[in-house]
Amino acid sequence: MNCMICNAPLTDSEYCPKCGCRVTAQKKAWALSNLYYNQGLEKAQVRDLSGSITCLQRSLKMNKLNIQARNLLGLVYFETGEVVAALSQWVISKNMMPQGNVATEYIDKLQKDGNRLEEINSSIKKYNQCLEYCRKGSTDMAKMQLKKVMASNPKLIKGYHLLALIYIHEEEYEKARKQLKAAAKIDKSNTTTLRFLREVEEQTGRKTNLEPRFRIREKEKENRDGSVIYKSGNDVVIQPPEFREKTITNTLINIVLGLIVGAAALWFLIVPAITQRVNEEANQKVVNYSNQMATQSAELERLQDEMAASQESVDTAQTQIAEAQKQTTDYENLLKSWEAYQEGSYTNAANAIAQVNSDSLSVEGKSMYDTIMNQVGTTLKRQYRDEGYDYLSAGDYDSAIASLEKALEIGEQDRRSMYYLAQAYAGKGDVENAVTWYQKVVDNYPGTQSALNAQAYIDEYSDQLDSGDSDEDQQDQTGGTDDTGTGAEEQTYYNG
């Protein structure tokens, strides 16, 4: 364990041997993190995956650098079918400890099996499509799609829950019970599973046994000679068959009676039955032809809807994959910036943080982003301003505007960035925006050389705006004054 302040190894003392800070709270937090990790591991071993996830999240809340807890959380997410959440945990773990980290093996195995990864991604997108079907009331389409989802990703607990919920809605409680028992085999303490099972039990009045049962039934057997074998306590009793004395007269009478009964049965039963069967077959053929035509029409309509839904699923999947890749890149750049910041290399930290989109970060990632930005914001602001000035000198006004606007968004607005932005708008021919930014320089920094130059440009452009000169004339006049203004401002920048 290292000190959070100076990163020095800690001893049994309550104080850091290097910086002297009290580390009692840090040791308690790390001890709690290890305790929650052990509890999460025990719950995962008995397939209490929901409880394991709760314990591991608490462990990471106490110590974000607990690599074992983060790797185990990824495994539990993967076991419940949440592949995206598992990959997120493994990527963070890999960036925190690049060497000797088992998360690297998990990621490599998943990436090597490209077909399996694509199949899992497809199942998640189909599940999202099923949710949309349910919202629109198309439960039949949702059921068919969910069966395909569970075939390709049998560990997706949410899929079992949604399918069971559809069956409960349609009052098919035994089918719902079957789906919920399959979900309980994956995570036996999932609260959603247990809540749905209780609803099924209340509707059917029958308890659900989640433990396997093995029953052995004994049946009576009949010997070839007609004797019957049955059990009475521990003794096996064999009852012998009955024998009756038969004569020739009795045999003949029985044969005659049998023939008479057979003929009567043939006339009264078989012949009408044959006639009725022929009529029924003819009617059934007519009904079958009608049903086939209706089924084919319905199937054609369903296939058309499925094609449209499939295309929408593909588009959604591609969008989500791109977003996931972008989010992973943002986290990697954030960690690179954090490492550079810890090493004191603010320039490298600024270059890395500039490539991070803070909107895609979690609450923890946003906190880390704000911490870095508070320290390297000045460096990043200067880089954007210098970049904008270079674009301005090269005549690339659109790029100059984009870079200078980024510089003005960081910290307080400075006069050099505002002045350069006004120059860029003027060079582009946008006189209205140029005058707006020149006026801001005059208002915020009166008496400076920048304000005097800005006022001169405002006076020139005001005449153009009032007289309604063409955009071409404005661009020519802006080009003539832009060189002088930029040169003066360049001198001020490097002297300042």
Coordinates of C-alpha atoms in Angstrom, one line a residue:
M1 CA 0.0 0.0 0.0
N2 CA 1.4 3.4 -1.0
C3 CA 0.6 6.9 0.3
M4 CA -2.1 8.7 -1.7
I5 CA -0.2 12.0 -1.3
C6 CA 3.5 11.1 -2.0
N7 CA 3.1 7.5 -3.3
A8 CA 5.6 6.3 -0.7
P9 CA 5.2 2.7 0.7
L10 CA 3.3 2.8 4.0
T11 CA 4.3 1.0 7.3
D12 CA 2.4 -0.1 10.3
S13 CA 2.5 3.5 11.6
E14 CA -0.5 5.8 11.4
Y15 CA 1.6 8.4 9.6
C16 CA 3.4 8.3 6.2
P17 CA 7.1 7.8 6.7
K18 CA 7.9 10.3 3.9
C19 CA 5.4 13.2 4.0
G20 CA 4.1 12.7 7.5
C21 CA 0.4 12.7 6.6
R22 CA -2.0 10.6 8.7
V23 CA -3.1 7.6 6.7
T24 CA -5.5 5.9 9.1
A25 CA -8.5 6.7 6.9
Q26 CA -6.8 5.5 3.8
K27 CA -5.9 2.2 5.5
K28 CA -9.4 1.7 6.7
A29 CA -10.8 2.4 3.2
W30 CA -8.5 -0.1 1.6
A31 CA -9.2 -2.7 4.3
L32 CA -13.0 -2.2 3.7
S33 CA -12.3 -2.6 -0.1
N34 CA -10.6 -5.9 0.5
L35 CA -13.4 -7.0 2.8
Y36 CA -16.1 -6.2 0.2
Y37 CA -14.0 -8.0 -2.4
N38 CA -13.8 -11.2 -0.4
Q39 CA -17.6 -11.0 0.2
G40 CA -18.2 -10.5 -3.5
L41 CA -15.9 -13.5 -4.3
E42 CA -17.8 -15.7 -1.9
K43 CA -21.2 -14.7 -3.4
A44 CA -19.9 -15.3 -6.9
Q45 CA -18.8 -18.8 -6.0
V46 CA -22.3 -19.7 -5.0
R47 CA -23.9 -18.0 -8.0
D48 CA -25.3 -15.1 -6.0
L49 CA -24.3 -12.8 -8.8
S50 CA -26.5 -9.8 -7.9
G51 CA -25.1 -9.8 -4.4
S52 CA -21.6 -10.2 -5.7
I53 CA -22.1 -7.1 -8.0
T54 CA -23.2 -5.0 -5.1
C55 CA -20.2 -6.0 -2.9
L56 CA -17.7 -5.4 -5.7
Q57 CA -19.1 -2.0 -6.5
R58 CA -18.7 -1.1 -2.8
S59 CA -15.2 -2.4 -2.9
L60 CA -14.3 -0.1 -5.9
K61 CA -16.0 2.8 -4.2
M62 CA -13.6 2.4 -1.3
N63 CA -10.5 1.8 -3.5
K64 CA -10.7 2.5 -7.2
L65 CA -7.3 0.9 -7.7
N66 CA -8.4 -2.6 -6.5
I67 CA -7.6 -4.4 -9.7
Q68 CA -8.8 -7.8 -8.4
A69 CA -12.2 -6.4 -7.5
R70 CA -12.5 -4.7 -10.9
N71 CA -11.5 -7.8 -12.9
L72 CA -14.0 -10.0 -10.9
L73 CA -16.7 -7.4 -11.4
G74 CA -16.1 -7.7 -15.2
L75 CA -16.4 -11.5 -14.9
V76 CA -19.7 -11.3 -13.0
Y77 CA -21.0 -8.8 -15.6
F78 CA -20.0 -11.2 -18.4
E79 CA -21.6 -14.1 -16.6
T80 CA -25.0 -12.2 -16.6
G81 CA -24.7 -11.4 -20.3
E82 CA -23.6 -7.8 -19.8
V83 CA -20.6 -7.9 -22.1
V84 CA -20.3 -4.1 -22.6
A85 CA -20.1 -3.5 -18.9
A86 CA -17.6 -6.3 -18.5
L87 CA -15.4 -4.9 -21.2
S88 CA -15.5 -1.4 -19.6
Q89 CA -14.2 -2.8 -16.3
W90 CA -11.4 -4.7 -18.0
V91 CA -10.3 -1.8 -20.1
I92 CA -10.1 0.4 -17.1
S93 CA -8.2 -2.3 -15.2
K94 CA -5.8 -2.8 -18.1
N95 CA -4.9 0.9 -18.3
M96 CA -4.4 1.1 -14.5
M97 CA -2.0 -1.9 -14.5
P98 CA -0.8 -2.7 -18.0
Q99 CA 1.7 -5.3 -16.9
G100 CA 0.8 -8.7 -15.4
N101 CA -3.0 -8.0 -15.5
V102 CA -5.3 -10.9 -16.2
A103 CA -7.8 -8.4 -17.7
T104 CA -5.5 -8.3 -20.8
E105 CA -6.1 -12.0 -21.3
Y106 CA -9.9 -11.6 -21.0
I107 CA -9.9 -8.8 -23.6
D108 CA -7.6 -10.7 -26.0
K109 CA -9.8 -13.9 -25.8
L110 CA -12.9 -11.9 -26.5
Q111 CA -11.4 -10.0 -29.3
K112 CA -9.9 -13.2 -30.9
D113 CA -13.3 -14.8 -31.1
G114 CA -14.7 -12.1 -33.4
N115 CA -17.7 -14.2 -34.4
R116 CA -18.7 -14.8 -30.8
L117 CA -18.3 -11.1 -30.0
E118 CA -20.4 -10.1 -33.0
E119 CA -23.0 -12.6 -32.0
I120 CA -23.2 -11.2 -28.5
N121 CA -23.4 -7.6 -29.8
S122 CA -26.2 -8.7 -32.2
S123 CA -28.1 -10.3 -29.3
I124 CA -28.0 -7.2 -27.3
K125 CA -29.2 -5.1 -30.2
K126 CA -32.0 -7.6 -30.8
Y127 CA -32.9 -7.4 -27.1
N128 CA -33.2 -3.6 -27.4
Q129 CA -35.4 -4.1 -30.4
C130 CA -37.6 -6.4 -28.4
L131 CA -38.1 -3.6 -25.8
E132 CA -39.2 -1.3 -28.6
Y133 CA -41.7 -4.0 -29.9
C134 CA -43.1 -4.3 -26.4
R135 CA -43.6 -0.5 -26.1
K136 CA -45.5 -0.6 -29.4
G137 CA -47.6 -3.6 -28.3
S138 CA -46.1 -6.1 -30.8
T139 CA -45.6 -8.8 -28.2
D140 CA -45.6 -11.6 -30.8
M141 CA -42.7 -10.1 -32.7
A142 CA -40.9 -9.5 -29.3
K143 CA -41.4 -13.2 -28.4
M144 CA -40.0 -14.5 -31.7
Q145 CA -37.0 -12.1 -31.4
L146 CA -36.3 -13.0 -27.8
K147 CA -36.1 -16.7 -28.6
K148 CA -33.4 -15.9 -31.1
V149 CA -31.6 -13.7 -28.5
M150 CA -31.7 -16.5 -25.8
A151 CA -30.4 -19.0 -28.4
S152 CA -27.3 -16.8 -29.2
N153 CA -26.8 -15.4 -25.7
P154 CA -28.2 -17.9 -23.1
K155 CA -26.7 -16.0 -20.2
L156 CA -28.6 -12.7 -20.8
I157 CA -30.8 -12.6 -17.6
K158 CA -32.7 -9.5 -18.9
G159 CA -33.9 -11.6 -21.8
Y160 CA -35.4 -14.2 -19.6
H161 CA -37.1 -11.5 -17.5
L162 CA -38.6 -9.8 -20.6
L163 CA -39.9 -13.0 -22.1
A164 CA -41.4 -14.1 -18.7
L165 CA -43.0 -10.7 -18.4
I166 CA -44.6 -11.1 -21.8
Y167 CA -45.9 -14.5 -20.8
I168 CA -47.3 -13.1 -17.5
H169 CA -49.0 -10.4 -19.5
E170 CA -50.6 -13.0 -21.7
E171 CA -51.5 -15.2 -18.6
E172 CA -49.3 -18.1 -19.8
Y173 CA -47.9 -18.5 -16.3
E174 CA -46.3 -22.0 -16.7
K175 CA -44.2 -20.7 -19.6
A176 CA -43.2 -17.7 -17.5
R177 CA -42.2 -20.0 -14.7
K178 CA -40.0 -22.0 -17.0
Q179 CA -38.1 -18.8 -18.2
L180 CA -37.7 -17.6 -14.6
K181 CA -36.3 -20.9 -13.4
A182 CA -33.7 -20.7 -16.3
A183 CA -32.8 -17.2 -15.0
A184 CA -32.5 -18.5 -11.4
K185 CA -29.9 -21.1 -12.5
I186 CA -27.7 -18.2 -13.6
D187 CA -28.3 -15.8 -10.7
K188 CA -30.3 -17.5 -7.9
S189 CA -30.8 -14.3 -5.8
N190 CA -31.8 -11.8 -8.5
T191 CA -34.5 -9.7 -7.1
T192 CA -36.3 -9.3 -10.4
T193 CA -36.4 -13.1 -10.9
L194 CA -37.8 -13.7 -7.4
R195 CA -40.4 -10.9 -7.7
F196 CA -41.7 -12.3 -11.0
L197 CA -41.8 -15.8 -9.5
R198 CA -43.9 -14.6 -6.6
E199 CA -46.3 -13.1 -9.1
V200 CA -46.6 -16.4 -10.9
E201 CA -47.1 -18.3 -7.7
E202 CA -49.9 -15.9 -6.6
Q203 CA -51.7 -16.3 -9.9
T204 CA -51.3 -20.1 -10.1
G205 CA -51.5 -21.0 -6.4
R206 CA -48.5 -23.3 -6.7
K207 CA -45.0 -22.9 -5.3
T208 CA -42.0 -23.0 -7.5
N209 CA -39.2 -25.4 -6.5
L210 CA -35.8 -24.2 -7.8
E211 CA -34.0 -27.3 -6.5
P212 CA -33.7 -30.4 -8.8
R213 CA -35.8 -33.4 -8.0
F214 CA -35.2 -37.0 -8.7
R215 CA -38.1 -39.4 -8.3
I216 CA -38.2 -43.1 -8.9
R217 CA -41.6 -44.7 -9.5
E218 CA -42.4 -48.3 -9.4
K219 CA -44.9 -49.7 -11.8
E220 CA -46.7 -53.0 -11.9
K221 CA -45.4 -55.5 -14.4
E222 CA -47.3 -58.3 -16.1
N223 CA -45.6 -61.5 -17.0
R224 CA -45.9 -63.1 -20.4
D225 CA -48.1 -65.8 -18.8
G226 CA -50.6 -63.2 -17.5
S227 CA -49.4 -63.2 -13.9
V228 CA -49.1 -59.9 -12.1
I229 CA -46.2 -58.9 -9.9
Y230 CA -46.7 -56.4 -7.1
K231 CA -45.0 -55.4 -3.8
S232 CA -46.3 -55.9 -0.3
G233 CA -43.9 -54.5 2.2
N234 CA -40.6 -56.2 1.7
D235 CA -42.1 -59.3 0.1
V236 CA -42.7 -59.8 -3.6
V237 CA -46.0 -61.5 -4.2
I238 CA -46.8 -63.1 -7.6
Q239 CA -50.5 -63.7 -8.2
P240 CA -51.0 -66.6 -10.6
P241 CA -53.3 -66.3 -13.6
E242 CA -56.8 -67.8 -13.6
F243 CA -57.5 -70.8 -15.8
R244 CA -60.9 -71.7 -17.1
E245 CA -62.0 -74.9 -18.7
K246 CA -63.1 -74.4 -22.3
T247 CA -65.1 -76.8 -24.6
I248 CA -65.6 -77.0 -28.3
T249 CA -69.3 -76.0 -28.2
N250 CA -68.4 -72.9 -26.3
T251 CA -65.7 -72.1 -28.8
L252 CA -68.1 -72.4 -31.8
I253 CA -70.7 -70.3 -30.1
N254 CA -68.2 -67.6 -29.4
I255 CA -67.0 -67.6 -33.0
V256 CA -70.5 -67.2 -34.4
L257 CA -71.4 -64.5 -32.0
G258 CA -68.1 -62.8 -32.9
L259 CA -68.9 -62.9 -36.6
I260 CA -72.4 -61.5 -36.0
V261 CA -71.1 -58.7 -33.9
G262 CA -68.4 -57.9 -36.4
A263 CA -70.8 -57.7 -39.3
A264 CA -73.1 -55.4 -37.3
A265 CA -70.2 -53.2 -36.3
L266 CA -69.1 -53.1 -39.9
W267 CA -72.5 -52.0 -41.1
F268 CA -73.5 -49.6 -38.4
L269 CA -70.1 -48.2 -37.4
I270 CA -67.4 -48.5 -40.0
V271 CA -69.4 -47.7 -43.2
P272 CA -70.9 -44.4 -41.9
A273 CA -67.6 -43.5 -40.3
I274 CA -65.9 -44.0 -43.7
T275 CA -68.4 -41.8 -45.4
Q276 CA -68.1 -39.1 -42.7
R277 CA -64.3 -39.3 -42.9
V278 CA -64.4 -38.7 -46.7
N279 CA -66.6 -35.7 -46.2
E280 CA -64.5 -34.3 -43.4
E281 CA -61.3 -34.7 -45.4
A282 CA -62.8 -32.8 -48.3
N283 CA -64.0 -30.0 -46.0
Q284 CA -60.6 -30.0 -44.2
K285 CA -58.8 -29.6 -47.5
V286 CA -60.9 -26.5 -48.3
V287 CA -60.2 -25.1 -44.8
N288 CA -56.5 -25.9 -45.1
Y289 CA -56.3 -24.1 -48.5
S290 CA -58.0 -21.0 -47.0
N291 CA -55.7 -21.1 -44.0
Q292 CA -52.6 -21.4 -46.1
M293 CA -53.6 -18.4 -48.2
A294 CA -54.2 -16.4 -45.0
T295 CA -51.0 -17.6 -43.4
Q296 CA -48.9 -16.8 -46.5
S297 CA -50.4 -13.3 -46.5
A298 CA -49.6 -12.8 -42.8
E299 CA -46.1 -14.3 -43.2
L300 CA -45.4 -12.0 -46.1
E301 CA -46.4 -9.0 -44.1
R302 CA -44.4 -10.3 -41.1
L303 CA -41.2 -10.8 -43.2
Q304 CA -41.5 -7.2 -44.6
D305 CA -41.8 -5.9 -41.0
E306 CA -38.9 -8.1 -39.9
M307 CA -36.7 -6.8 -42.8
A308 CA -37.4 -3.2 -41.8
A309 CA -36.7 -4.1 -38.1
S310 CA -33.5 -5.9 -39.0
Q311 CA -32.2 -2.9 -41.0
E312 CA -33.0 -0.6 -38.0
S313 CA -31.2 -3.1 -35.7
V314 CA -28.1 -3.0 -37.9
D315 CA -28.0 0.8 -37.9
T316 CA -28.5 0.9 -34.1
A317 CA -25.8 -1.7 -33.6
Q318 CA -23.3 0.2 -35.7
T319 CA -24.1 3.4 -33.9
Q320 CA -23.7 1.9 -30.5
I321 CA -20.4 0.1 -31.4
A322 CA -19.0 3.4 -32.7
E323 CA -20.1 5.1 -29.5
A324 CA -18.5 2.3 -27.3
Q325 CA -15.3 2.6 -29.3
K326 CA -15.2 6.4 -28.9
Q327 CA -15.9 6.0 -25.2
T328 CA -13.1 3.5 -24.8
T329 CA -10.7 5.9 -26.7
D330 CA -11.8 8.8 -24.4
Y331 CA -11.0 6.7 -21.3
E332 CA -7.6 5.7 -22.7
N333 CA -6.7 9.4 -23.4
L334 CA -8.0 10.3 -20.0
L335 CA -5.7 7.8 -18.3
K336 CA -2.8 8.9 -20.5
S337 CA -3.4 12.5 -19.4
W338 CA -3.6 11.4 -15.8
E339 CA -0.3 9.5 -16.0
A340 CA 1.4 12.6 -17.6
Y341 CA -0.2 14.8 -14.9
Q342 CA 1.1 12.6 -12.1
E343 CA 4.6 12.7 -13.7
G344 CA 4.4 16.5 -13.9
S345 CA 4.4 16.7 -17.7
Y346 CA 1.6 19.2 -18.1
T347 CA 2.2 19.6 -21.8
N348 CA 1.7 15.9 -22.5
A349 CA -1.3 16.0 -20.2
A350 CA -2.8 18.9 -22.0
N351 CA -2.3 17.2 -25.4
A352 CA -4.0 14.0 -24.2
I353 CA -6.9 15.8 -22.4
A354 CA -7.6 17.8 -25.5
Q355 CA -8.7 14.6 -27.2
V356 CA -11.2 13.6 -24.5
N357 CA -15.0 14.3 -24.9
S358 CA -16.1 14.9 -21.3
D359 CA -19.7 14.3 -22.1
S360 CA -19.1 10.5 -22.6
L361 CA -17.4 10.1 -19.2
S362 CA -19.0 8.7 -16.1
V363 CA -19.2 10.6 -12.8
E364 CA -15.8 9.3 -11.7
G365 CA -14.2 10.0 -15.0
K366 CA -15.6 13.5 -15.1
S367 CA -14.1 14.2 -11.7
M368 CA -10.7 13.0 -12.9
Y369 CA -11.2 15.2 -16.1
D370 CA -12.0 18.3 -14.0
T371 CA -9.0 17.7 -11.7
I372 CA -6.6 17.5 -14.7
M373 CA -8.2 20.4 -16.5
N374 CA -7.8 22.7 -13.4
Q375 CA -4.1 22.1 -13.5
V376 CA -3.3 22.0 -17.3
G377 CA -6.1 24.3 -18.5
T378 CA -3.7 27.3 -18.9
T379 CA -1.3 25.2 -21.0
L380 CA -4.2 23.8 -23.1
K381 CA -5.6 27.3 -23.5
R382 CA -2.2 28.6 -24.7
Q383 CA -1.9 25.7 -27.2
Y384 CA -5.3 26.5 -28.7
R385 CA -4.5 30.2 -28.9
D386 CA -1.1 29.6 -30.6
E387 CA -2.8 27.1 -32.9
G388 CA -5.4 29.6 -33.9
Y389 CA -2.8 32.3 -34.5
D390 CA -0.9 29.9 -36.8
Y391 CA -4.1 29.2 -38.8
L392 CA -4.8 32.9 -38.9
S393 CA -1.3 33.6 -40.3
A394 CA -1.8 30.9 -42.9
G395 CA -5.2 32.3 -44.0
D396 CA -7.2 29.2 -42.8
Y397 CA -9.8 31.3 -41.1
D398 CA -12.3 28.5 -40.3
S399 CA -9.7 26.4 -38.5
A400 CA -8.5 29.6 -36.7
I401 CA -12.1 30.3 -35.5
A402 CA -12.5 26.7 -34.2
S403 CA -9.2 26.7 -32.3
L404 CA -9.7 30.2 -30.8
E405 CA -13.3 29.4 -29.7
K406 CA -11.9 26.4 -27.8
A407 CA -9.3 28.6 -26.2
L408 CA -12.0 31.1 -25.0
E409 CA -14.1 28.2 -23.5
I410 CA -11.2 27.3 -21.1
G411 CA -11.0 29.6 -18.1
E412 CA -11.5 33.3 -18.4
Q413 CA -11.6 34.9 -21.8
D414 CA -8.4 36.8 -22.6
R415 CA -7.9 39.7 -24.9
R416 CA -5.4 38.1 -27.3
S417 CA -7.8 35.2 -28.1
M418 CA -10.7 37.6 -28.5
Y419 CA -8.6 39.9 -30.8
Y420 CA -7.4 37.0 -32.9
L421 CA -11.0 35.6 -33.2
A422 CA -12.1 39.0 -34.4
Q423 CA -9.3 39.1 -36.9
A424 CA -10.3 35.6 -38.2
Y425 CA -13.9 36.6 -38.6
A426 CA -12.8 39.7 -40.5
G427 CA -10.5 37.7 -42.7
K428 CA -13.4 35.4 -43.5
G429 CA -15.7 38.3 -44.4
D430 CA -18.0 38.0 -41.4
V431 CA -18.0 41.7 -40.5
E432 CA -20.8 41.4 -38.0
N433 CA -19.1 38.8 -35.8
A434 CA -15.7 40.6 -36.2
V435 CA -17.2 43.9 -34.9
T436 CA -18.8 42.0 -32.0
W437 CA -15.5 40.5 -30.8
Y438 CA -13.6 43.8 -31.4
Q439 CA -16.2 45.5 -29.2
K440 CA -15.6 42.9 -26.4
V441 CA -11.9 43.8 -26.5
V442 CA -12.7 47.5 -26.2
D443 CA -15.1 47.0 -23.4
N444 CA -13.0 44.6 -21.3
Y445 CA -9.5 46.0 -21.9
P446 CA -9.9 49.8 -22.4
G447 CA -6.7 51.8 -22.8
T448 CA -4.6 48.9 -24.2
Q449 CA -3.1 48.8 -27.6
S450 CA -5.4 46.0 -28.5
A451 CA -8.4 48.1 -27.6
L452 CA -7.2 51.1 -29.7
N453 CA -6.6 48.8 -32.7
A454 CA -10.0 47.2 -32.2
Q455 CA -11.7 50.6 -32.1
A456 CA -10.1 51.6 -35.3
Y457 CA -11.5 48.5 -37.0
I458 CA -14.9 49.1 -35.5
D459 CA -15.0 52.6 -37.0
E460 CA -14.1 51.3 -40.4
Y461 CA -16.6 48.4 -40.4
S462 CA -19.4 50.5 -39.0
D463 CA -19.3 52.7 -42.2
Q464 CA -19.4 49.5 -44.3
L465 CA -22.4 48.1 -42.3
D466 CA -24.3 51.3 -42.6
S467 CA -23.7 51.8 -46.3
G468 CA -24.5 48.1 -47.1
D469 CA -21.3 47.4 -49.0
S470 CA -21.0 44.0 -50.7
D471 CA -19.3 41.0 -49.0
E472 CA -16.5 41.2 -51.5
D473 CA -15.6 44.8 -50.6
Q474 CA -15.7 44.0 -46.9
Q475 CA -13.3 41.1 -47.5
D476 CA -10.9 43.4 -49.4
Q477 CA -10.9 46.1 -46.7
T478 CA -10.5 43.4 -43.9
G479 CA -7.5 41.9 -45.7
G480 CA -5.9 45.4 -45.8
T481 CA -6.3 46.1 -42.2
D482 CA -5.8 42.6 -40.9
D483 CA -2.1 42.5 -41.5
T484 CA -1.4 45.6 -39.4
G485 CA -3.7 44.5 -36.6
T486 CA -2.2 41.0 -36.5
G487 CA 1.3 42.3 -36.5
A488 CA 0.6 44.7 -33.6
E489 CA -1.1 42.0 -31.7
E490 CA 1.7 39.5 -32.4
Q491 CA 4.2 42.0 -31.0
T492 CA 2.0 42.4 -27.9
Y493 CA 1.7 38.7 -27.4
Y494 CA 5.4 37.9 -27.5
N495 CA 6.3 40.9 -25.3
G496 CA 3.6 39.9 -22.8

